[in-house]
Amino acid sequence: MEELFLGIDVGTTAVKLGVIEGGRLRHHGQAALTTYSDHGDDRYQKAGEVLNTVKELIGAIPKTFRSQITAIAFSTAMHSLLPQRPGQTMTSGKIFLWSDRQAGALMEAFRKTQQAREFYLATGTPIHAMSTFAKICFLEQTGDYPQTTRWLGLKELLLTEFTGETVIDVSTASATGLYSLDTGNWHIGILDFLGIESAQLAQITAGDQPFAIKKELAAGLGLPTAARVYAGASDGCLAAFAGYCHTGIPNSLTIGTSGAARVLRRQQKLDPVRQNFCYVLNQDWFVTGAPSNNGGCVLEWGAKLFHPEDPQRFYQDLPTILEQIPIGSGGVRFAPFPNGERAPYWSTSVKAGFHGLTVDTTQKQLIRSITEGLLLNVKTLAEMAGVTEQVTLSGGFFKTAALTQMTLDVLGCEGIISEENEPIFGLYAWLAAGDQEPPTLPAASLSWNAENHAAYVKLSSGYFDFV
């Protein structure tokens, strides 16, 4: 009997799964998830809906594949929080997402304290409304949750359902803002600050620790009862590892709806001023970097703004506009923050806006400035992460050649388009394929234009001073 690996990636917009054999993808499934909001700042998913989506996708795997699956591993989005009141089942709860902004004002005030600086240095998780720490701080103040509430998350939901064990992997735990990088366990001082005990959190386990699948679940889904279940890691860390395993490059840049620059390292890297993140992948690797709320969604906003009746025209015209309008957009600068911003501002209140408009400003200059502002912010993220020389590129943003070239010109880096920067491939490379030597750099790397890079370096100086 052939042995197959099933990787399941539960993100904030979709569930993706892949069945892999010998490094080759044999089956792929994907289904969207619904995000809810009861008022302006909350963002959550329904736990029962997430589980049903995962099970439906597994059920859609051909039976011949399902019967041969010997290992199942999970990737999940970071910073989720699933409060479980006494007597409440996890499946009936809300999963608050990283995009939940309810703790925004609370965290912006807390960031100014010495204690916030100490908590960041202890955990590697920036002080921001996205984190599990921030969400607990806020929800405790509402009075809606009793002192005995269990503070769990998406990974704990999945592992409880599949194994009966309420556990969380080291990687996902390290992004909560509750995990001590030094001790490898929950940070007692931070738990004391919150007034909670470690028993109210899940037990931390190694991502490669095998668990038995629940027999009744396996039977219902048509999976072998002998299959082993692994907690895995967080999606961002796995995406960085997947790119490294495919290309040998430890630096990665992902721009989809949002964006992130990441670097795979053997040691911690922390910055108490700008607060890059520093998360654990496993006992060998840290992933450091900086995330943005504003990636391709900024272009989507621009498309609706300038071409509300035909947004696709924006994307069709963009390469020509980037070629026609000189670097600098005629003096127009753009703050690309319609969704607030994480790095380097860590603020839910920072806004988008144009600066430097005159009576002579053209629509094409405005459009180019949107792209310049977006990528100059990405340049800041790359600097925070420590990206140098070469970078793997992934995400829908890089399906447009002009945007890919502009990104490399802004960064001054060679780039590799890496479709394998998917968490599922990261899971497989780590858990199934083992610790293999990464390949040498592929020959088909994309270069950058030195003259354009010099112009962007000059433009970037003080570019966001008006924010």
Coordinates of C-alpha atoms in Angstrom, one line a residue:
M1 CA 0.0 0.0 0.0
E2 CA 1.3 3.4 -0.9
E3 CA 1.6 6.0 1.9
L4 CA 0.0 9.4 1.3
F5 CA 0.4 12.7 3.3
L6 CA -2.6 15.0 3.9
G7 CA -1.8 18.6 4.6
I8 CA -4.7 20.8 5.8
D9 CA -4.3 24.6 5.8
V10 CA -7.1 26.6 7.6
G11 CA -6.6 30.3 6.8
T12 CA -8.7 33.3 7.4
T13 CA -10.4 33.2 4.0
A14 CA -10.3 29.6 2.9
V15 CA -9.5 26.0 3.8
K16 CA -7.0 24.3 1.5
L17 CA -5.8 20.7 1.5
G18 CA -3.4 18.7 -0.5
V19 CA -2.7 15.0 -0.8
I20 CA 1.0 14.5 -1.5
E21 CA 2.9 11.4 -2.5
G22 CA 6.7 11.5 -2.9
G23 CA 6.7 15.3 -3.1
R24 CA 4.0 15.3 -5.9
L25 CA 0.6 16.8 -5.3
R26 CA -2.0 14.1 -6.1
H27 CA -5.1 15.9 -5.0
H28 CA -6.0 19.5 -4.1
G29 CA -9.2 20.9 -2.5
Q30 CA -10.2 24.4 -1.5
A31 CA -13.3 26.1 -0.1
A32 CA -14.0 29.6 1.1
L33 CA -14.7 30.5 4.8
T34 CA -17.2 33.2 5.8
T35 CA -16.0 36.0 8.1
Y36 CA -18.6 37.7 10.3
S37 CA -18.9 41.1 12.0
D38 CA -21.5 42.1 14.4
H39 CA -20.2 45.7 14.6
G40 CA -17.4 47.8 13.1
D41 CA -14.4 46.2 14.8
D42 CA -15.0 42.5 15.4
R43 CA -14.0 39.8 12.9
Y44 CA -14.8 36.2 13.6
Q45 CA -15.7 32.8 12.1
K46 CA -18.0 30.2 13.4
A47 CA -16.2 27.2 14.8
G48 CA -18.8 24.7 13.6
E49 CA -18.7 26.1 10.0
V50 CA -14.9 25.8 9.9
L51 CA -15.0 22.1 11.0
N52 CA -17.7 21.3 8.6
T53 CA -15.7 22.8 5.7
V54 CA -12.7 20.8 6.6
K55 CA -14.7 17.6 6.8
E56 CA -16.4 18.3 3.5
L57 CA -13.1 18.8 1.7
I58 CA -11.7 15.6 3.2
G59 CA -14.9 13.8 2.0
A60 CA -14.3 15.1 -1.5
I61 CA -10.9 13.3 -1.7
P62 CA -11.1 10.2 -3.9
K63 CA -11.7 7.1 -1.8
T64 CA -8.6 5.4 -3.2
F65 CA -6.5 8.3 -1.8
R66 CA -8.3 8.6 1.5
S67 CA -7.7 4.9 2.2
Q68 CA -3.9 5.3 1.8
I69 CA -3.4 8.4 4.0
T70 CA -1.0 7.6 6.8
A71 CA -0.2 11.2 8.1
I72 CA -2.4 14.2 8.6
A73 CA -1.0 17.6 9.6
F74 CA -2.4 21.1 10.1
S75 CA -1.4 24.6 9.2
T76 CA -3.5 27.4 10.7
A77 CA -3.7 31.1 10.7
M78 CA -2.0 32.9 13.6
H79 CA -3.5 35.0 16.4
S80 CA -6.9 33.3 16.6
L81 CA -8.9 33.2 19.8
L82 CA -11.8 30.9 20.6
P83 CA -13.1 31.6 24.1
Q84 CA -14.8 28.6 25.7
R85 CA -17.2 29.5 28.6
P86 CA -17.9 26.8 31.2
G87 CA -20.4 24.3 29.8
Q88 CA -20.0 25.6 26.2
T89 CA -18.7 23.3 23.5
M90 CA -15.9 24.6 21.3
T91 CA -17.9 23.9 18.1
S92 CA -20.5 26.5 19.2
G93 CA -18.1 29.3 19.7
K94 CA -16.7 32.3 17.7
I95 CA -13.1 32.2 16.5
F96 CA -11.8 35.8 16.6
L97 CA -9.3 36.4 13.8
W98 CA -6.1 38.4 13.5
S99 CA -8.1 41.1 11.7
D100 CA -10.3 41.6 14.7
R101 CA -9.7 45.3 15.8
Q102 CA -11.7 45.4 19.1
A103 CA -8.5 45.8 21.1
G104 CA -7.1 48.5 18.9
A105 CA -7.4 51.5 21.3
L106 CA -6.4 49.4 24.3
M107 CA -3.2 48.2 22.7
E108 CA -2.2 51.6 21.3
A109 CA -2.3 52.9 24.9
F110 CA -0.5 49.8 26.3
R111 CA 2.2 50.0 23.7
K112 CA 3.5 53.2 25.3
T113 CA 4.3 51.3 28.6
Q114 CA 7.6 49.7 29.7
Q115 CA 5.6 46.5 30.4
A116 CA 4.6 46.3 26.7
R117 CA 8.2 46.5 25.6
E118 CA 9.1 43.7 28.1
F119 CA 6.3 41.5 26.9
Y120 CA 7.3 42.0 23.2
L121 CA 11.0 41.1 24.0
A122 CA 9.8 38.0 26.0
T123 CA 7.5 36.7 23.3
G124 CA 8.5 38.0 19.9
T125 CA 4.9 39.0 19.3
P126 CA 4.3 42.7 18.5
I127 CA 1.9 44.6 20.7
H128 CA -1.2 45.0 18.5
A129 CA -4.9 44.2 18.4
M130 CA -4.2 41.1 16.2
S131 CA -2.6 39.0 19.0
T132 CA -4.3 36.5 21.3
F133 CA -2.9 38.5 24.2
A134 CA -4.6 41.7 23.0
K135 CA -7.9 39.9 22.5
I136 CA -7.9 38.4 25.9
C137 CA -7.1 41.8 27.4
F138 CA -10.1 43.4 25.7
L139 CA -12.6 40.6 26.2
E140 CA -11.8 40.4 29.9
Q141 CA -12.8 44.0 30.2
T142 CA -16.2 43.5 28.6
G143 CA -17.5 41.4 31.5
D144 CA -18.9 38.9 29.0
Y145 CA -16.6 36.1 29.9
P146 CA -16.3 34.6 33.4
Q147 CA -12.9 34.1 35.1
T148 CA -13.0 30.4 34.4
T149 CA -13.2 30.9 30.6
R150 CA -10.8 28.7 28.6
W151 CA -8.9 30.7 26.0
L152 CA -8.3 28.5 23.0
G153 CA -7.9 28.9 19.3
L154 CA -8.3 27.5 15.8
K155 CA -5.5 24.9 16.1
E156 CA -6.9 23.6 19.4
L157 CA -10.4 23.3 17.8
L158 CA -9.0 21.1 15.0
L159 CA -6.8 18.9 17.2
T160 CA -9.6 18.4 19.7
E161 CA -11.9 17.3 17.0
F162 CA -9.4 15.0 15.2
T163 CA -7.6 13.5 18.2
G164 CA -9.6 14.3 21.4
E165 CA -6.5 16.1 22.8
T166 CA -6.8 19.9 23.4
V167 CA -3.3 20.9 22.4
I168 CA -1.5 23.6 20.5
D169 CA 1.8 23.4 18.6
V170 CA 4.9 25.4 19.6
S171 CA 4.8 27.5 16.4
T172 CA 1.2 28.6 16.7
A173 CA 1.6 29.2 20.5
S174 CA 4.6 31.4 19.9
A175 CA 2.4 33.9 17.9
T176 CA -0.1 34.3 20.7
G177 CA 1.9 36.9 22.7
L178 CA 1.6 34.5 25.7
Y179 CA 4.6 32.2 24.9
S180 CA 8.1 32.7 26.4
L181 CA 10.8 32.3 23.8
D182 CA 13.3 31.6 26.5
T183 CA 11.4 28.8 28.4
G184 CA 9.4 27.3 25.6
N185 CA 6.2 27.5 27.6
W186 CA 3.5 29.9 28.6
H187 CA 4.9 33.0 30.1
I188 CA 3.9 33.1 33.8
G189 CA 4.3 36.9 34.1
I190 CA 2.0 37.6 31.2
L191 CA -0.6 35.1 32.5
D192 CA -0.4 36.8 35.9
F193 CA -0.9 40.2 34.2
L194 CA -4.1 38.7 32.5
G195 CA -5.2 37.0 35.7
I196 CA -5.4 33.6 34.1
E197 CA -3.8 30.2 34.7
S198 CA -2.0 27.9 32.3
A199 CA -4.8 25.4 32.8
Q200 CA -7.1 27.8 30.9
L201 CA -4.9 27.5 27.9
A202 CA -4.1 24.4 25.8
Q203 CA -1.1 22.2 26.5
I204 CA 1.8 23.0 24.2
T205 CA 3.1 20.2 22.1
A206 CA 5.8 19.7 19.4
G207 CA 4.4 20.1 15.9
D208 CA 5.9 16.8 14.9
Q209 CA 4.5 14.8 17.9
P210 CA 2.1 12.1 16.5
F211 CA -1.4 11.6 17.9
A212 CA -3.9 8.9 17.1
I213 CA -6.9 9.9 15.1
K214 CA -10.3 9.4 16.8
K215 CA -11.6 6.2 15.5
E216 CA -15.2 7.4 15.1
L217 CA -14.0 10.4 13.1
A218 CA -11.8 8.3 10.9
A219 CA -14.6 5.9 10.2
G220 CA -17.0 8.8 9.3
L221 CA -14.5 10.4 7.0
G222 CA -13.2 7.2 5.4
L223 CA -9.7 7.7 6.7
P224 CA -7.5 4.8 8.1
T225 CA -7.7 4.4 11.8
A226 CA -3.9 3.9 11.8
A227 CA -3.3 7.4 10.4
R228 CA -1.2 9.7 12.6
V229 CA -2.2 13.3 13.2
Y230 CA 0.4 16.1 13.7
A231 CA -0.3 19.5 15.1
G232 CA 2.0 21.1 12.5
A233 CA 2.7 24.8 12.7
S234 CA 1.4 28.3 11.8
D235 CA 0.8 29.2 8.2
G236 CA 3.3 32.1 8.0
C237 CA 6.2 30.0 9.3
L238 CA 5.3 27.1 7.0
A239 CA 5.1 29.4 4.0
A240 CA 8.6 30.7 4.7
F241 CA 9.9 27.1 5.2
A242 CA 8.3 25.9 2.0
G243 CA 10.0 28.6 0.0
Y244 CA 13.3 27.8 1.5
C245 CA 13.0 24.0 0.8
H246 CA 12.1 24.7 -2.8
T247 CA 14.7 27.4 -3.6
G248 CA 17.4 27.4 -0.8
I249 CA 16.5 31.1 -0.2
P250 CA 15.7 31.9 3.4
N251 CA 14.0 35.2 2.5
S252 CA 10.4 35.4 1.3
L253 CA 7.9 38.0 0.4
T254 CA 4.2 37.2 0.1
I255 CA 1.7 39.7 -1.3
G256 CA -1.9 38.6 -1.6
T257 CA -4.7 40.5 -0.1
S258 CA -2.3 41.4 2.7
G259 CA 1.4 40.9 2.8
A260 CA 4.5 39.8 4.8
A261 CA 8.2 39.7 4.5
R262 CA 9.8 36.8 6.3
V263 CA 13.3 35.4 7.0
L264 CA 14.1 31.9 8.2
R265 CA 16.8 32.0 10.9
R266 CA 18.6 29.8 13.4
Q267 CA 18.5 32.5 16.0
Q268 CA 16.1 35.0 17.4
K269 CA 16.0 38.5 16.0
L270 CA 14.1 41.2 17.9
D271 CA 13.7 45.0 17.5
P272 CA 12.2 46.7 20.5
V273 CA 11.5 49.9 18.6
R274 CA 9.9 48.8 15.3
Q275 CA 8.9 45.3 16.7
N276 CA 9.4 42.8 13.9
F277 CA 7.8 39.5 14.8
C278 CA 9.9 36.5 15.8
Y279 CA 8.0 33.2 15.8
V280 CA 9.1 29.6 16.3
L281 CA 8.8 27.0 13.5
N282 CA 10.4 24.1 15.4
Q283 CA 13.4 23.4 17.5
D284 CA 15.7 24.4 14.7
W285 CA 14.1 27.4 13.1
F286 CA 12.8 30.9 13.9
V287 CA 10.8 33.0 11.4
T288 CA 11.3 36.7 11.7
G289 CA 9.6 39.4 9.7
A290 CA 6.9 42.0 9.4
P291 CA 3.3 41.8 8.2
S292 CA 1.1 44.3 6.5
N293 CA -2.7 44.6 6.3
N294 CA -2.3 46.3 3.0
G295 CA -1.2 44.3 -0.1
G296 CA -3.3 43.6 -3.1
C297 CA -6.4 44.9 -1.3
V298 CA -4.9 48.4 -1.9
L299 CA -4.9 47.9 -5.7
E300 CA -8.5 46.5 -5.4
W301 CA -9.5 49.7 -3.6
G302 CA -7.8 51.8 -6.3
A303 CA -9.6 49.8 -9.0
K304 CA -13.0 50.5 -7.5
L305 CA -12.1 54.1 -6.9
F306 CA -10.9 55.0 -10.4
H307 CA -13.0 52.5 -12.4
P308 CA -16.1 51.6 -10.4
E309 CA -18.0 50.4 -13.4
D310 CA -15.2 48.2 -14.7
P311 CA -12.5 47.5 -12.0
Q312 CA -10.6 45.2 -14.4
R313 CA -9.7 48.1 -16.5
F314 CA -7.4 49.4 -13.7
Y315 CA -5.4 46.2 -13.8
Q316 CA -5.3 46.1 -17.6
D317 CA -4.0 49.7 -17.7
L318 CA -1.6 49.5 -14.8
P319 CA 1.5 48.1 -16.6
T320 CA 1.2 50.9 -19.3
I321 CA 0.8 53.5 -16.6
L322 CA 3.9 52.3 -14.7
E323 CA 5.8 52.5 -17.9
Q324 CA 4.5 56.0 -18.9
I325 CA 4.7 57.8 -15.6
P326 CA 8.2 58.5 -14.2
I327 CA 9.3 57.3 -10.7
G328 CA 8.0 59.7 -8.1
S329 CA 4.5 60.2 -9.6
G330 CA 5.0 63.9 -10.2
G331 CA 5.5 64.6 -6.5
V332 CA 2.4 62.7 -5.3
R333 CA 2.9 60.4 -2.3
F334 CA 0.4 57.9 -1.1
A335 CA 0.0 56.3 2.4
P336 CA -1.3 52.8 1.6
F337 CA -3.2 52.1 4.8
P338 CA -6.9 51.9 4.1
N339 CA -7.1 49.0 6.7
G340 CA -4.9 50.6 9.4
E341 CA -1.5 49.0 9.5
R342 CA 0.6 46.5 11.4
A343 CA 4.3 46.9 10.8
P344 CA 5.9 49.3 11.3
Y345 CA 3.0 51.4 12.8
W346 CA 1.1 48.7 14.8
S347 CA -1.9 50.9 14.8
T348 CA -5.5 50.4 13.8
S349 CA -6.0 54.2 13.5
V350 CA -3.4 55.0 10.8
K351 CA -5.2 56.0 7.6
A352 CA -4.7 56.0 3.8
G353 CA -4.3 59.3 1.9
F354 CA -2.6 61.2 -0.9
H355 CA -0.1 64.0 -0.4
G356 CA 1.4 66.5 -2.7
L357 CA -1.5 67.0 -5.1
T358 CA -1.6 70.1 -7.3
V359 CA -3.9 71.4 -10.1
D360 CA -1.6 69.6 -12.5
T361 CA -1.9 66.1 -10.9
T362 CA -3.2 63.5 -13.3
Q363 CA -5.2 60.3 -12.7
K364 CA -2.2 58.3 -14.0
Q365 CA 0.1 59.9 -11.4
L366 CA -2.4 59.0 -8.6
I367 CA -2.5 55.5 -9.8
R368 CA 1.3 55.1 -10.0
S369 CA 1.5 56.7 -6.5
I370 CA -0.8 54.0 -5.1
T371 CA 1.6 51.3 -6.3
E372 CA 4.7 53.2 -5.2
G373 CA 3.3 53.8 -1.7
L374 CA 2.4 50.1 -1.4
L375 CA 5.8 48.9 -2.4
L376 CA 7.8 51.5 -0.4
N377 CA 5.9 50.2 2.6
V378 CA 6.9 46.7 1.6
K379 CA 10.5 47.9 1.5
T380 CA 10.2 48.9 5.1
L381 CA 8.9 45.4 6.0
A382 CA 11.7 43.8 4.1
E383 CA 14.2 45.9 6.0
M384 CA 12.6 45.0 9.3
A385 CA 12.8 41.3 8.4
G386 CA 16.4 41.5 7.2
V387 CA 15.7 40.5 3.6
T388 CA 18.9 40.8 1.5
E389 CA 20.2 39.8 -2.0
Q390 CA 17.6 37.2 -2.9
V391 CA 13.9 36.7 -2.1
T392 CA 11.2 34.2 -3.1
L393 CA 8.0 35.9 -4.3
S394 CA 4.5 34.4 -3.9
G395 CA 0.9 35.6 -4.0
G396 CA -1.5 37.0 -6.6
F397 CA 0.3 40.4 -6.7
F398 CA 3.2 38.8 -8.6
K399 CA 1.1 37.4 -11.4
T400 CA 1.6 40.8 -13.1
A401 CA 5.1 41.0 -14.5
A402 CA 5.3 44.8 -14.2
L403 CA 4.5 44.6 -10.5
T404 CA 7.1 41.9 -10.0
Q405 CA 9.8 43.9 -11.7
M406 CA 8.8 47.1 -9.8
T407 CA 9.1 45.1 -6.5
L408 CA 12.6 43.9 -7.2
D409 CA 13.6 47.4 -8.3
V410 CA 12.3 48.8 -5.1
L411 CA 14.0 46.2 -2.9
G412 CA 17.3 45.9 -4.9
C413 CA 17.0 42.1 -4.8
E414 CA 17.0 39.2 -7.2
G415 CA 13.7 37.3 -7.0
I416 CA 12.3 33.8 -7.6
I417 CA 8.7 33.3 -8.3
S418 CA 7.9 30.3 -6.0
E419 CA 4.5 28.7 -6.4
E420 CA 5.5 26.3 -3.6
N421 CA 5.4 28.9 -0.9
E422 CA 2.3 27.3 0.4
P423 CA 1.9 26.1 4.0
I424 CA 0.9 22.6 2.8
F425 CA 4.2 22.1 1.0
G426 CA 6.0 23.4 4.2
L427 CA 4.2 20.8 6.2
Y428 CA 5.2 18.0 3.9
A429 CA 8.8 19.2 3.6
W430 CA 9.2 19.2 7.4
L431 CA 7.1 16.3 8.5
A432 CA 7.1 13.8 5.6
A433 CA 10.2 14.5 3.6
G434 CA 12.5 15.1 6.6
D435 CA 15.3 17.5 7.1
Q436 CA 16.9 17.6 3.6
E437 CA 19.4 19.9 2.2
P438 CA 17.7 22.7 0.3
P439 CA 18.4 22.9 -3.5
T440 CA 20.8 25.4 -5.0
L441 CA 19.4 28.7 -6.4
P442 CA 17.4 28.1 -9.6
A443 CA 18.9 29.6 -12.7
A444 CA 15.7 31.4 -13.6
S445 CA 16.0 34.2 -11.1
L446 CA 14.7 37.7 -11.9
S447 CA 17.1 40.7 -11.6
W448 CA 16.6 44.3 -10.6
N449 CA 17.4 47.6 -12.4
A450 CA 20.1 49.4 -10.5
E451 CA 19.1 52.8 -11.9
N452 CA 15.5 52.4 -10.9
H453 CA 16.6 51.1 -7.5
A454 CA 18.7 54.2 -6.9
A455 CA 15.6 56.4 -7.7
Y456 CA 13.4 54.4 -5.3
V457 CA 16.0 54.7 -2.6
K458 CA 16.0 58.5 -3.0
L459 CA 12.2 58.6 -3.1
S460 CA 11.9 56.4 0.0
S461 CA 13.8 59.0 2.2
G462 CA 11.0 60.7 4.3
Y463 CA 8.3 59.3 2.0
F464 CA 5.9 58.6 4.8
D465 CA 6.7 61.7 6.9
F466 CA 3.2 63.1 6.3
V467 CA 1.5 60.1 7.9

